[in-house]
mmCIF file of C-alpha atoms in Angstrom:
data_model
loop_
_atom_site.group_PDB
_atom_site.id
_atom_site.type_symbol
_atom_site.label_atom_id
_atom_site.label_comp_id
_atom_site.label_asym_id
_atom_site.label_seq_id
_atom_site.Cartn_x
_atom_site.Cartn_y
_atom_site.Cartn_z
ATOM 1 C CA UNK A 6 1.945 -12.277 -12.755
ATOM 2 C CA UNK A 7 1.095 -10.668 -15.903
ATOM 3 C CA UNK A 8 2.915 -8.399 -17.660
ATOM 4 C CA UNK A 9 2.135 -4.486 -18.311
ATOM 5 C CA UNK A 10 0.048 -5.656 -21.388
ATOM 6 C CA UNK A 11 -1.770 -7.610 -20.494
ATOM 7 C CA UNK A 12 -3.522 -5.981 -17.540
ATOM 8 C CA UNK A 13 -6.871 -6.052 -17.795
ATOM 9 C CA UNK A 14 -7.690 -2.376 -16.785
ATOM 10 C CA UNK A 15 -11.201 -0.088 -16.465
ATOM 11 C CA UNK A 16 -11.412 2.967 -18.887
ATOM 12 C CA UNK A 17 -13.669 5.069 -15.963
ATOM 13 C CA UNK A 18 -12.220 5.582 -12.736
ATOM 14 C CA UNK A 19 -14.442 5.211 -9.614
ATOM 15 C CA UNK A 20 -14.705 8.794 -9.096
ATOM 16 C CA UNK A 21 -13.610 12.107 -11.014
ATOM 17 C CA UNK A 22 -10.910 13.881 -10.564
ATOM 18 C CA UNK A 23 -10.991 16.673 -8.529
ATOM 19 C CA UNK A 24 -8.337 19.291 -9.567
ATOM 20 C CA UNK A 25 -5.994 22.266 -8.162
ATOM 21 C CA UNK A 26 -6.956 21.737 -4.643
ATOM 22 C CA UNK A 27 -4.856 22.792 -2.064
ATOM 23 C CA UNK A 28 -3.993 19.284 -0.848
ATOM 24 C CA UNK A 29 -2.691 18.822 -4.647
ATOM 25 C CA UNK A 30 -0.201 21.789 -4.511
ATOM 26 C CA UNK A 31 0.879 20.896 -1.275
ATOM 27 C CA UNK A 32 1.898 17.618 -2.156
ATOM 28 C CA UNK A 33 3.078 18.638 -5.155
ATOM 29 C CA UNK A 34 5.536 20.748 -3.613
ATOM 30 C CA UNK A 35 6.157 18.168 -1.251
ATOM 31 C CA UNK A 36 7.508 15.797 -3.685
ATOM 32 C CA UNK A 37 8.973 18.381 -6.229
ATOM 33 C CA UNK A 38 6.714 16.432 -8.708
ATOM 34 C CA UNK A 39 3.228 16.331 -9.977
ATOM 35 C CA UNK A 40 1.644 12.828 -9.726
ATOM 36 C CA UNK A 41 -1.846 12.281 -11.784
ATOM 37 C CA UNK A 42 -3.232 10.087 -8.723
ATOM 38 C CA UNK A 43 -3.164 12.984 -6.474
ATOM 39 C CA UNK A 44 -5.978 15.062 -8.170
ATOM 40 C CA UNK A 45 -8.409 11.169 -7.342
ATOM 41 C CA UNK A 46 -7.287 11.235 -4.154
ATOM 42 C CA UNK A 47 -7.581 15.325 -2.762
ATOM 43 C CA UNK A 48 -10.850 15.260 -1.206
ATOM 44 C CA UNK A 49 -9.260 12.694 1.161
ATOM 45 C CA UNK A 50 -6.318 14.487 2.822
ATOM 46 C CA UNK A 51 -5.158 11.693 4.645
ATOM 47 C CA UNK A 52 -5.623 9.093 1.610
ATOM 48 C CA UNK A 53 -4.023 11.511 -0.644
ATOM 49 C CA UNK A 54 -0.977 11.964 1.868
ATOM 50 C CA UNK A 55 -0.337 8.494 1.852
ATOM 51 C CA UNK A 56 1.425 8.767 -1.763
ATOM 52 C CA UNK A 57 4.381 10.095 0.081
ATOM 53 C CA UNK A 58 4.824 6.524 1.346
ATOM 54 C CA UNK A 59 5.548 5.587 -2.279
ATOM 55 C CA UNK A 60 8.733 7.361 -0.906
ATOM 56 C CA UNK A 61 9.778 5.930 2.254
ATOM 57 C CA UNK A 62 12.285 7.067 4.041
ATOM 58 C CA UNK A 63 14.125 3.927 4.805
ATOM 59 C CA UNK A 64 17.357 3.870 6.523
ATOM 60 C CA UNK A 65 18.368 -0.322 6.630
ATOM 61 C CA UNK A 66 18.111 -0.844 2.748
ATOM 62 C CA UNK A 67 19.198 0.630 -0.237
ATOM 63 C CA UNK A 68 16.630 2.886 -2.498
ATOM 64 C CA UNK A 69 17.540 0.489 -5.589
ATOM 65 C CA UNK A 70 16.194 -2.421 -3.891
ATOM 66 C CA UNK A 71 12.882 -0.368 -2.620
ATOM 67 C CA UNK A 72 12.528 0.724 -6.281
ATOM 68 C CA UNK A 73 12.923 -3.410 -7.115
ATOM 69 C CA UNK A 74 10.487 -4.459 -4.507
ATOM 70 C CA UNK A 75 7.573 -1.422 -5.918
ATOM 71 C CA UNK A 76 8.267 -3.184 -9.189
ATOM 72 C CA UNK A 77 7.570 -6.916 -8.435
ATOM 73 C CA UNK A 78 4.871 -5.982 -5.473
ATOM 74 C CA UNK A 79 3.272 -3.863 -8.366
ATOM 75 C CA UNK A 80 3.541 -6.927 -10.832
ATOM 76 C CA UNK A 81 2.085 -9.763 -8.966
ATOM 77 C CA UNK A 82 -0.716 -7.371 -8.013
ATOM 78 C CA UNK A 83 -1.549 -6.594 -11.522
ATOM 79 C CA UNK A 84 -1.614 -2.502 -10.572
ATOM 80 C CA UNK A 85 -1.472 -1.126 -13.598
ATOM 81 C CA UNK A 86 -1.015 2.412 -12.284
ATOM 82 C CA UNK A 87 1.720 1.451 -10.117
ATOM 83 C CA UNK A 88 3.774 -0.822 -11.906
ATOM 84 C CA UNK A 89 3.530 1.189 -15.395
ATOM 85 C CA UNK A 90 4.723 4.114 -12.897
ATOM 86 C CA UNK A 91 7.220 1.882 -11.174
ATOM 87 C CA UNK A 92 8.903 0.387 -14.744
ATOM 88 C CA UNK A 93 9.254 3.690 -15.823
ATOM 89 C CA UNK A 94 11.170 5.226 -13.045
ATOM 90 C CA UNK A 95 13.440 2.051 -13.595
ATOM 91 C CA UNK A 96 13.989 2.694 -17.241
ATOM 92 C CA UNK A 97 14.592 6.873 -16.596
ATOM 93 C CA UNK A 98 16.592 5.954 -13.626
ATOM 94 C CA UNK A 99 19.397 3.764 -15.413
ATOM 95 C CA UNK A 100 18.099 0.239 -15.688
ATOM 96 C CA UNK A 101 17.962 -1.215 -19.238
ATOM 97 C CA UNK A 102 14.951 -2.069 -20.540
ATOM 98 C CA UNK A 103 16.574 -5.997 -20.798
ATOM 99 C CA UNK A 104 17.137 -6.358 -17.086
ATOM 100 C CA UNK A 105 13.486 -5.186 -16.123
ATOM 101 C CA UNK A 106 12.431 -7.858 -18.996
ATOM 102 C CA UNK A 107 14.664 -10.831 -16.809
ATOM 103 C CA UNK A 108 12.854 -9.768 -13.663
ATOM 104 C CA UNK A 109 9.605 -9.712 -15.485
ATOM 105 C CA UNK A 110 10.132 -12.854 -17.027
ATOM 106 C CA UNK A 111 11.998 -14.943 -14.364
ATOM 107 C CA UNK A 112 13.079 -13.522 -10.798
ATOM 108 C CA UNK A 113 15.426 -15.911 -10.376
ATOM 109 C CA UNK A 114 17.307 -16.113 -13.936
ATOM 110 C CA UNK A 115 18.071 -12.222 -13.369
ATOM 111 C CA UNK A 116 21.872 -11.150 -13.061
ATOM 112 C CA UNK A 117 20.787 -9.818 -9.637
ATOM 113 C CA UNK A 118 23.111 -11.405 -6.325
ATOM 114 C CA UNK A 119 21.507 -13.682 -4.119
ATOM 115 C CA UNK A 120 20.936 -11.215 -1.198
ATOM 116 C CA UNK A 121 18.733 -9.204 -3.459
ATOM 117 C CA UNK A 122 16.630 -12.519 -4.866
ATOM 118 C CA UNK A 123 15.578 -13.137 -1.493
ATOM 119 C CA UNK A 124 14.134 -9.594 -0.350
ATOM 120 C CA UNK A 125 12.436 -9.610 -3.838
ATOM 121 C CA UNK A 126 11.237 -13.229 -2.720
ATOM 122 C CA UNK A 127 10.009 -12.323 0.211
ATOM 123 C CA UNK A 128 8.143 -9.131 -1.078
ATOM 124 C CA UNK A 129 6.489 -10.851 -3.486
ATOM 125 C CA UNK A 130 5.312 -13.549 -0.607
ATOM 126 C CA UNK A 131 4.114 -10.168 1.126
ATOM 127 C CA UNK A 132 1.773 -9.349 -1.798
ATOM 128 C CA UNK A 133 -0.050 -12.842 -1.359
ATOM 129 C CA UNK A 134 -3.166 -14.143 0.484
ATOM 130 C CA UNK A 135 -1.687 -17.552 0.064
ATOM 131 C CA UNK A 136 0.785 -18.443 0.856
ATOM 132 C CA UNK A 137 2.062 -15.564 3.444
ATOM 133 C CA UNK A 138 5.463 -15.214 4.767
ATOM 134 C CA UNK A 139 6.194 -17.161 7.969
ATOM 135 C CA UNK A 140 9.179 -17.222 10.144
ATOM 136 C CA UNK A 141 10.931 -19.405 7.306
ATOM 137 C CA UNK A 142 11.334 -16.468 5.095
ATOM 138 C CA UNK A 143 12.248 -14.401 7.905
ATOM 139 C CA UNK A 144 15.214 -16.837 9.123
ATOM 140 C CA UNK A 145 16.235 -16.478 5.077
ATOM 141 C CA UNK A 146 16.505 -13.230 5.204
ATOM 142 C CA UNK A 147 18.412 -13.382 8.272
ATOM 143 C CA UNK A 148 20.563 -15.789 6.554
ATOM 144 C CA UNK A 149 21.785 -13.875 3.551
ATOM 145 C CA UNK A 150 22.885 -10.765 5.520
ATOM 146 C CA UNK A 151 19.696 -8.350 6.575
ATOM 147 C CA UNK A 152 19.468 -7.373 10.259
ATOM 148 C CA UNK A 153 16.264 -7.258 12.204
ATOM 149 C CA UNK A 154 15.603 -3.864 11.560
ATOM 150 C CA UNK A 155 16.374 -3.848 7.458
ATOM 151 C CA UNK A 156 13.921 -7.012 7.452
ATOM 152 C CA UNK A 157 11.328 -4.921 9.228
ATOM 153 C CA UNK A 158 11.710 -2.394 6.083
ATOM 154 C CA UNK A 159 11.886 -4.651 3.570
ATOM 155 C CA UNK A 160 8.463 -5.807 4.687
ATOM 156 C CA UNK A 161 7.657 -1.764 5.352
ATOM 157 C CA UNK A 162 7.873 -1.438 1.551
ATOM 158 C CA UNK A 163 6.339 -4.468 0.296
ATOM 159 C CA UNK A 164 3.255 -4.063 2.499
ATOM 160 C CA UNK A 165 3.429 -0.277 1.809
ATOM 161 C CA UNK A 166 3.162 -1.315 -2.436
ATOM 162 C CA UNK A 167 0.181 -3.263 -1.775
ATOM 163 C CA UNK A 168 -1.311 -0.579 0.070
ATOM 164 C CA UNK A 169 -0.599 1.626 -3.435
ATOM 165 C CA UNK A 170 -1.538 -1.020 -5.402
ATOM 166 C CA UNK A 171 -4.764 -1.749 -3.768
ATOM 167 C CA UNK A 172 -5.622 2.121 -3.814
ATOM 168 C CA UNK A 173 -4.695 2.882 -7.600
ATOM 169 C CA UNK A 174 -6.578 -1.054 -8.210
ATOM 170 C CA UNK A 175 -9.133 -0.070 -7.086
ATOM 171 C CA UNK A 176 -9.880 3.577 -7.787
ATOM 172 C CA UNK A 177 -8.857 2.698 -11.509
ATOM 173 C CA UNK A 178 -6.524 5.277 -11.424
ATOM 174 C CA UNK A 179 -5.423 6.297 -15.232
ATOM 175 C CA UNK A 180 -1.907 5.291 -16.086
ATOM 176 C CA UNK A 181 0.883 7.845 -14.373
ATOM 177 C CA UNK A 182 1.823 10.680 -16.461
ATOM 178 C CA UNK A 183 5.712 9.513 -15.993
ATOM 179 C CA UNK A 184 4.863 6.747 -18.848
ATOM 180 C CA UNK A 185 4.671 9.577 -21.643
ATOM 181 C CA UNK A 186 8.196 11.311 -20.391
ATOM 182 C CA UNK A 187 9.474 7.747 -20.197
ATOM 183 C CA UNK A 188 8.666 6.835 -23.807
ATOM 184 C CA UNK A 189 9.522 10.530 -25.089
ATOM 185 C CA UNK A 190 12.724 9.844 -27.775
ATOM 186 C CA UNK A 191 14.050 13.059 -26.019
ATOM 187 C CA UNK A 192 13.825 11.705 -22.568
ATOM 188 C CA UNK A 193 15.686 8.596 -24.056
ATOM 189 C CA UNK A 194 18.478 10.904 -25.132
ATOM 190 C CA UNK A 195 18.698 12.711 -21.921
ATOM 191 C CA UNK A 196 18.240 10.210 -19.761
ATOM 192 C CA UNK A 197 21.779 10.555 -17.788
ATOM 193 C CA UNK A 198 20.285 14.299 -16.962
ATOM 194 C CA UNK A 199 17.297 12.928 -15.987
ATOM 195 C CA UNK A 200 18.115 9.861 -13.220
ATOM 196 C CA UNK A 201 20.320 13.038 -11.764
ATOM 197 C CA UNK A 202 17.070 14.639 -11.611
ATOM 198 C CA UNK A 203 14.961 12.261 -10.301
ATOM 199 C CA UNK A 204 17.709 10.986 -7.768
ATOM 200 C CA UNK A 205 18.091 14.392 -6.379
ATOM 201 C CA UNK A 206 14.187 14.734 -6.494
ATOM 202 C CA UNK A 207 13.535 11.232 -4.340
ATOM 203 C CA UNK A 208 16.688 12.132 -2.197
ATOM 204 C CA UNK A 209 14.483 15.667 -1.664
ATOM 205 C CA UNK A 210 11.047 14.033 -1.015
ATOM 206 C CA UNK A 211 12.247 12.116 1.726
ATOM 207 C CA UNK A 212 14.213 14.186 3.384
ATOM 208 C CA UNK A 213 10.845 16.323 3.458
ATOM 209 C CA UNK A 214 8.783 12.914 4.404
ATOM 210 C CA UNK A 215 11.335 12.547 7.561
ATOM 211 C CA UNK A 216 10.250 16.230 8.345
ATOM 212 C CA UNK A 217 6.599 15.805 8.080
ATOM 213 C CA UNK A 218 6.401 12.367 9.803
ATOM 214 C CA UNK A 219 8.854 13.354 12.557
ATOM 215 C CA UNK A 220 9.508 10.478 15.366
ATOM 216 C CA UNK A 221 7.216 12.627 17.716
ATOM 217 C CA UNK A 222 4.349 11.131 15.604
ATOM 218 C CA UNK A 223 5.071 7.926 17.016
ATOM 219 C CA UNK A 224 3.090 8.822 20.546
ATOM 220 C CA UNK A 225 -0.438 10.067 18.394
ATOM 221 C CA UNK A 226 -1.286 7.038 16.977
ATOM 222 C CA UNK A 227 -4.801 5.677 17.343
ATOM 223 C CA UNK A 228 -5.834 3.671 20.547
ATOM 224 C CA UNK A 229 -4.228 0.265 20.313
ATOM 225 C CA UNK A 230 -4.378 0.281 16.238
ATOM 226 C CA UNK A 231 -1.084 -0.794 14.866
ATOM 227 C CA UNK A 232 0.947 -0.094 18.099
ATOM 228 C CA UNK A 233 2.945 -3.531 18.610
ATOM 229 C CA UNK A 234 3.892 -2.931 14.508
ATOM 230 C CA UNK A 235 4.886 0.864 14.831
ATOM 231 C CA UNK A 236 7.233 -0.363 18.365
ATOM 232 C CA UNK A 237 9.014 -3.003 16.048
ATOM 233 C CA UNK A 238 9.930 -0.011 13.365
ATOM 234 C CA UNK A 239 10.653 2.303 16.099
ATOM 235 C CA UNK A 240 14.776 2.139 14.717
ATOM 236 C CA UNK A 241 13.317 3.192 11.537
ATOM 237 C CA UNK A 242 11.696 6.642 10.100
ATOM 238 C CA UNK A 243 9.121 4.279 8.496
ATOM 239 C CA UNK A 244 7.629 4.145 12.417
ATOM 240 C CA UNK A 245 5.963 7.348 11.909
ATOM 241 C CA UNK A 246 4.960 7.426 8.685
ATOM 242 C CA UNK A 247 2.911 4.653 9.406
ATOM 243 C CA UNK A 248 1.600 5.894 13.049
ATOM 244 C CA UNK A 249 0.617 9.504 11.535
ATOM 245 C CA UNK A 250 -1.309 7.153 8.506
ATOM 246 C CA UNK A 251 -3.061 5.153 11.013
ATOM 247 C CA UNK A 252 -4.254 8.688 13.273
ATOM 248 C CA UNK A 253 -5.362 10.272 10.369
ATOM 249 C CA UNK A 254 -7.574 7.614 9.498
ATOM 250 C CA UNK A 255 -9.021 7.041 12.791
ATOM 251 C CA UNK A 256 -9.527 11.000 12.741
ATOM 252 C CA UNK A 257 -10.776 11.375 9.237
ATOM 253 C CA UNK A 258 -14.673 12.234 9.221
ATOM 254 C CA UNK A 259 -16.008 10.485 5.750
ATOM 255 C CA UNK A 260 -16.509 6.856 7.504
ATOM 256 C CA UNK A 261 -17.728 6.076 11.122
ATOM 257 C CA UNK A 262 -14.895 4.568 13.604
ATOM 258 C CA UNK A 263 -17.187 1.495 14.007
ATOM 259 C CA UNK A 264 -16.719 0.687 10.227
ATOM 260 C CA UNK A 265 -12.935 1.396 10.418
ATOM 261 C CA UNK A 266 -12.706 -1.326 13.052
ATOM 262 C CA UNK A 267 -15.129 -3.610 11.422
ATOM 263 C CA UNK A 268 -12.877 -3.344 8.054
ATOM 264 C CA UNK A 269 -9.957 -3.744 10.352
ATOM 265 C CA UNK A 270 -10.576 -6.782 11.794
ATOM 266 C CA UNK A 271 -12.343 -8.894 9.076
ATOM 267 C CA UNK A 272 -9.545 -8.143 6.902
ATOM 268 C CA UNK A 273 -7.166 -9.067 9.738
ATOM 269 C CA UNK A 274 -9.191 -12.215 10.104
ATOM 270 C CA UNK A 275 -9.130 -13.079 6.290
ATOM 271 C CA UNK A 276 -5.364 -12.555 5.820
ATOM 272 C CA UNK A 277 -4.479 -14.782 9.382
ATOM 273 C CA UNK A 278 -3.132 -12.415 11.464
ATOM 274 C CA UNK A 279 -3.848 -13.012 15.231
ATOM 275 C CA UNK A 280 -2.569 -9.608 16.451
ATOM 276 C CA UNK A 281 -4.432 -7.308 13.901
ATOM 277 C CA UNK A 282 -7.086 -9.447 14.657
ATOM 278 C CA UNK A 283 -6.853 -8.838 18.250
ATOM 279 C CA UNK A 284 -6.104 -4.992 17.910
ATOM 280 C CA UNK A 285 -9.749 -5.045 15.869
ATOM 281 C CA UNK A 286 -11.422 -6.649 18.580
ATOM 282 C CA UNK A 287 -10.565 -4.079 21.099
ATOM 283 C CA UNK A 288 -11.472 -1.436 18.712
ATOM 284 C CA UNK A 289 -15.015 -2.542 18.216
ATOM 285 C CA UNK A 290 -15.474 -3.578 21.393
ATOM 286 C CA UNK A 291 -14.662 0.709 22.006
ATOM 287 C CA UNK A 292 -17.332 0.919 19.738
ATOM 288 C CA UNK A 293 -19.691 -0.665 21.628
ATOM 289 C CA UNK A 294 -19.527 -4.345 20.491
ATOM 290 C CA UNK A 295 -19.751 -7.573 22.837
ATOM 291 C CA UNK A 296 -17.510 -10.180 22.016
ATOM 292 C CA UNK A 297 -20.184 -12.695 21.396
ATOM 293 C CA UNK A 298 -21.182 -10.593 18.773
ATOM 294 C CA UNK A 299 -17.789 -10.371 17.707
ATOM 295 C CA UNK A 300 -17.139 -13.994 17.522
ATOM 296 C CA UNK A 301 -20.463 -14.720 15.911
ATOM 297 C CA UNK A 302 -19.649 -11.787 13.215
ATOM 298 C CA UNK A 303 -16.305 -13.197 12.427
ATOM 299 C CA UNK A 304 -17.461 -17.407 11.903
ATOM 300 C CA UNK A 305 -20.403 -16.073 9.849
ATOM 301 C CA UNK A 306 -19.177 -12.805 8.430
ATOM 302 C CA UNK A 307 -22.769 -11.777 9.158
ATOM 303 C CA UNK A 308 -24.571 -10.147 12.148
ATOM 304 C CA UNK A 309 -27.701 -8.239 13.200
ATOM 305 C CA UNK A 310 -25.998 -5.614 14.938
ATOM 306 C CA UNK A 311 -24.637 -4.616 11.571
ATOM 307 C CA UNK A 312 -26.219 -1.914 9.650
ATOM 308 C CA UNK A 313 -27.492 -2.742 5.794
ATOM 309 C CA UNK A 314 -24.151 -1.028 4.844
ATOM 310 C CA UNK A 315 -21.742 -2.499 7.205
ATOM 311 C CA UNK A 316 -23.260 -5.881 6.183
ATOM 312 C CA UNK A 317 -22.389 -5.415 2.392
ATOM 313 C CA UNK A 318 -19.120 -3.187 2.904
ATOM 314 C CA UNK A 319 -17.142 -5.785 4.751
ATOM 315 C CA UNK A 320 -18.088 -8.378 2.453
ATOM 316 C CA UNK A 321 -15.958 -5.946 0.104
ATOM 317 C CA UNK A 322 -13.181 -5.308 2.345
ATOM 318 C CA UNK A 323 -13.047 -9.275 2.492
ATOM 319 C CA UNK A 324 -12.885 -9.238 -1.071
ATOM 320 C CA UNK A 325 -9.874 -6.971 -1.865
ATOM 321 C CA UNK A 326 -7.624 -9.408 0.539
ATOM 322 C CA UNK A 327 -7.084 -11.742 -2.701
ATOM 323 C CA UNK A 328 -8.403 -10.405 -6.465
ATOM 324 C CA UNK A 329 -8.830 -9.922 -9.769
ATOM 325 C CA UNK A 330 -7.838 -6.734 -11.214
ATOM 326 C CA UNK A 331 -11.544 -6.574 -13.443
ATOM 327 C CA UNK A 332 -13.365 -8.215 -11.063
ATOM 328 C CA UNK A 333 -12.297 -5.979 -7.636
ATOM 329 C CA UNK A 334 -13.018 -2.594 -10.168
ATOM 330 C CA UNK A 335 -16.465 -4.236 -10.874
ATOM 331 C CA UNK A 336 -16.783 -5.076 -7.520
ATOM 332 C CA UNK A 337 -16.177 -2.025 -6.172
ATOM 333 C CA UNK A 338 -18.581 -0.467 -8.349
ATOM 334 C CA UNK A 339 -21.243 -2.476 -7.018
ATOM 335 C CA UNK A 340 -20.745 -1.865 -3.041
ATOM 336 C CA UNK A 341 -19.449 1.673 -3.404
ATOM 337 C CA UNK A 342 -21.377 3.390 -5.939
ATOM 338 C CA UNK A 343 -24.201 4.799 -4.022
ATOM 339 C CA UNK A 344 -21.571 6.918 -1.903
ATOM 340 C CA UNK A 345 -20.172 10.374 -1.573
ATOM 341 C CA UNK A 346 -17.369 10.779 -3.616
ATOM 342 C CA UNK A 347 -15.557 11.411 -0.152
ATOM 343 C CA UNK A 348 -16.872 8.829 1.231
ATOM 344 C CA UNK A 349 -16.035 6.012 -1.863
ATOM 345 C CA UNK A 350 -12.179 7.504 -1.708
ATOM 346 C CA UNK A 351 -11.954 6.979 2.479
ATOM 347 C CA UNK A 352 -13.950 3.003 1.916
ATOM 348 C CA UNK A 353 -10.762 2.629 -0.542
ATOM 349 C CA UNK A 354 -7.566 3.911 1.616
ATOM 350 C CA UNK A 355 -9.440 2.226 4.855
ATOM 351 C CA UNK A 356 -9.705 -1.429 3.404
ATOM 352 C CA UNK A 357 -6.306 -0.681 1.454
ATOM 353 C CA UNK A 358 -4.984 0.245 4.728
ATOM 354 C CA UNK A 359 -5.844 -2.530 6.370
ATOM 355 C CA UNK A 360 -4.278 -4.736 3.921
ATOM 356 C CA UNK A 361 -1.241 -2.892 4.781
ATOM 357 C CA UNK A 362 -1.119 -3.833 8.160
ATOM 358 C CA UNK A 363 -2.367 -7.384 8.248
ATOM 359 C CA UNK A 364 0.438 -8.308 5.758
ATOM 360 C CA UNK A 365 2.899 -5.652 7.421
ATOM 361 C CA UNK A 366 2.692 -8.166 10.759
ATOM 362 C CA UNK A 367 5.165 -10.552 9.531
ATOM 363 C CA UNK A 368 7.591 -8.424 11.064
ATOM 364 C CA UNK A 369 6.335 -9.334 14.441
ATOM 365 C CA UNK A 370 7.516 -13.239 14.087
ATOM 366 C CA UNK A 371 10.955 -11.895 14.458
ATOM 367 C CA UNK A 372 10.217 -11.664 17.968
ATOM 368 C CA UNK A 373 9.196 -15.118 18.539
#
């Protein structure tokens, strides 16, 4: 993990801001805050909407710890969009500028109580390629006190971060504006006022998120993409957040449904999940695939029913399941840069999304 320093971090984002769009004031008032990543993300609705989910509504575990888990998720993925954003919040929000330091330094030398060490664990286990989570970490988390369903969001929010982290990673989003009011000497001295402000602003946002991703949702989501995950959340108002993600996508008009389930299922395949991999089978075979094809696509990550830019794009999607911070943003710039700007901002949330799932999965071992 490195540390906020040392980030190695491109100057250019992949595409230009595109400012006071509707989508941007609506979110804004959304969240009752401005955040600098909307205005890459706007021509996108669905992408952009996803930034709500940096505000979950979680009902099974405390906000502190989903603020702790953005942090270290953030960290180990070397976003440094997110986790400049995320250490901030900390430091305006009443932690001391020591105990993000411990955490930084050494999880498990912080003051923090066991219970804690092992969600934080666990989420950072999410953020990997290798090694995942398996049922061991499950039955640990079990162990120190959280139920089935404040498991399931603990894993909500730690797959949810590298979703963010993934985005912002690969977008090269600039640093959040929340750094400069964080390092303000004025903000220092006010900074009782301002974690009221903030508290009562996240309390606000997701009271708004539980209106906009109302359980209702649950029934729109796309044909058997993510159902068997969005079931095992069902207790939690995380279940529609993620099935109205997952329709929108599917809906969205920028990239074909065939290359949304050919993202969805090599990424599946790279990150070892049998069900997402599944769930992307039946989806191409919607789209008109054979599973021959299928099988022979997913042994040799090559095919000649694939078009000259499904052949190169899920090389890429392959690519963001474990990275470099420089070397994704180069990639990226290599496979993406002949695109719309529309189109390079969907290619991002889809194989970001799909990240989010594949790793999200874990939950599922809890019924095993």
């Amino acid at each position: 993990m490195a540390s906020l320093a040392e980030i190695d971090w491109c100057d250019t984002p992949l595409v230009a801001p595109t400012r006071n769009t509707e989508v941007e004031r609506e979110i804004r008032k959304h969240l009752g805050v401005s955040q600098n990543s909307t205005a890459y993300l706007a021509p996108v609705p669905w992408v952009a909407w996803t930034l709500t989910t940096n505000m979950p509504p979680v009902a099974h575990i405390s906000n502190r710890l989903t603020d702790l888990i953005g942090l270290i998720v953030s960290m180990e993925n070397s976003c440094r969009h997110c986790y400049g954003a995320t250490r901030s919040i900390l430091r305006l929000t009443g932690y001391s500028e020591k105990r993000i330091s411990q955490l930084e330094e050494d999880l498990y030398q912080s003051d923090l109580d066991e219970r804690t060490l092992t969600a934080l664990a666990f989420a950072r286990k999410c953020a990997r390629s290798d090694p995942r989570p398996d049922a061991r970490d499950l039955a640990e988390l079990a162990e120190v006190g959280y139920s089935r369903m404040a498991i399931a969001e603990v894993a909500y929010v730690a797959t949810s971060a590298c979703y963010s982290n993934r985005l912002a990673t690969i977008l090269a989003i600039p640093p959040d504006d929340i750094e400069d009011l964080e390092k303000n000497p004025l903000a220092r001295l006010f900074r009782p006022v301002i974690r009221v402000v903030f508290n009562a602003l996240d309390a606000r946002a997701k009271q708004r998120n539980r209106k906009r991703f109302p359980p209702g949702a649950i029934q729109a989501c796309a044909p058997k993409l993510g159902g068997k995950l969005i079931e095992a959340l069902r207790e939690s108002p995380t279940a529609p957040m993620l099935a109205r993600i997952l329709e929108d996508c599917w809906q969205s008009p920028h990239l074909s449904r065939r290359t949304k389930a050919l993202t969805f299922v090599v990424v599946a395949q790279a990150l070892n999940c049998p069900l997402c991999t599944l769930e992307g089978r039946q989806l191409m075979e919607l789209e008109g695939w054979r599973q021959e094809d299928i099988d022979h696509l997913l042994t040799y990550l090559s095919s000649d029913q694939l078009t000259p830019f499904e052949s190169r794009f899920i090389h890429f999607a392959r690519d963001t399941v474990n990275y470099k911070v420089p070397d994704i943003q180069y990639t990226a710039r290599r496979f993406l840069a002949d695109l719309k700007k529309e189109e390079i901002i969907e290619a991002c949330g889809l194989v970001s999304l799909a990240n989010w799932v594949a790793r999200l999965s874990i939950i599922l071992e809890q019924d095993r």
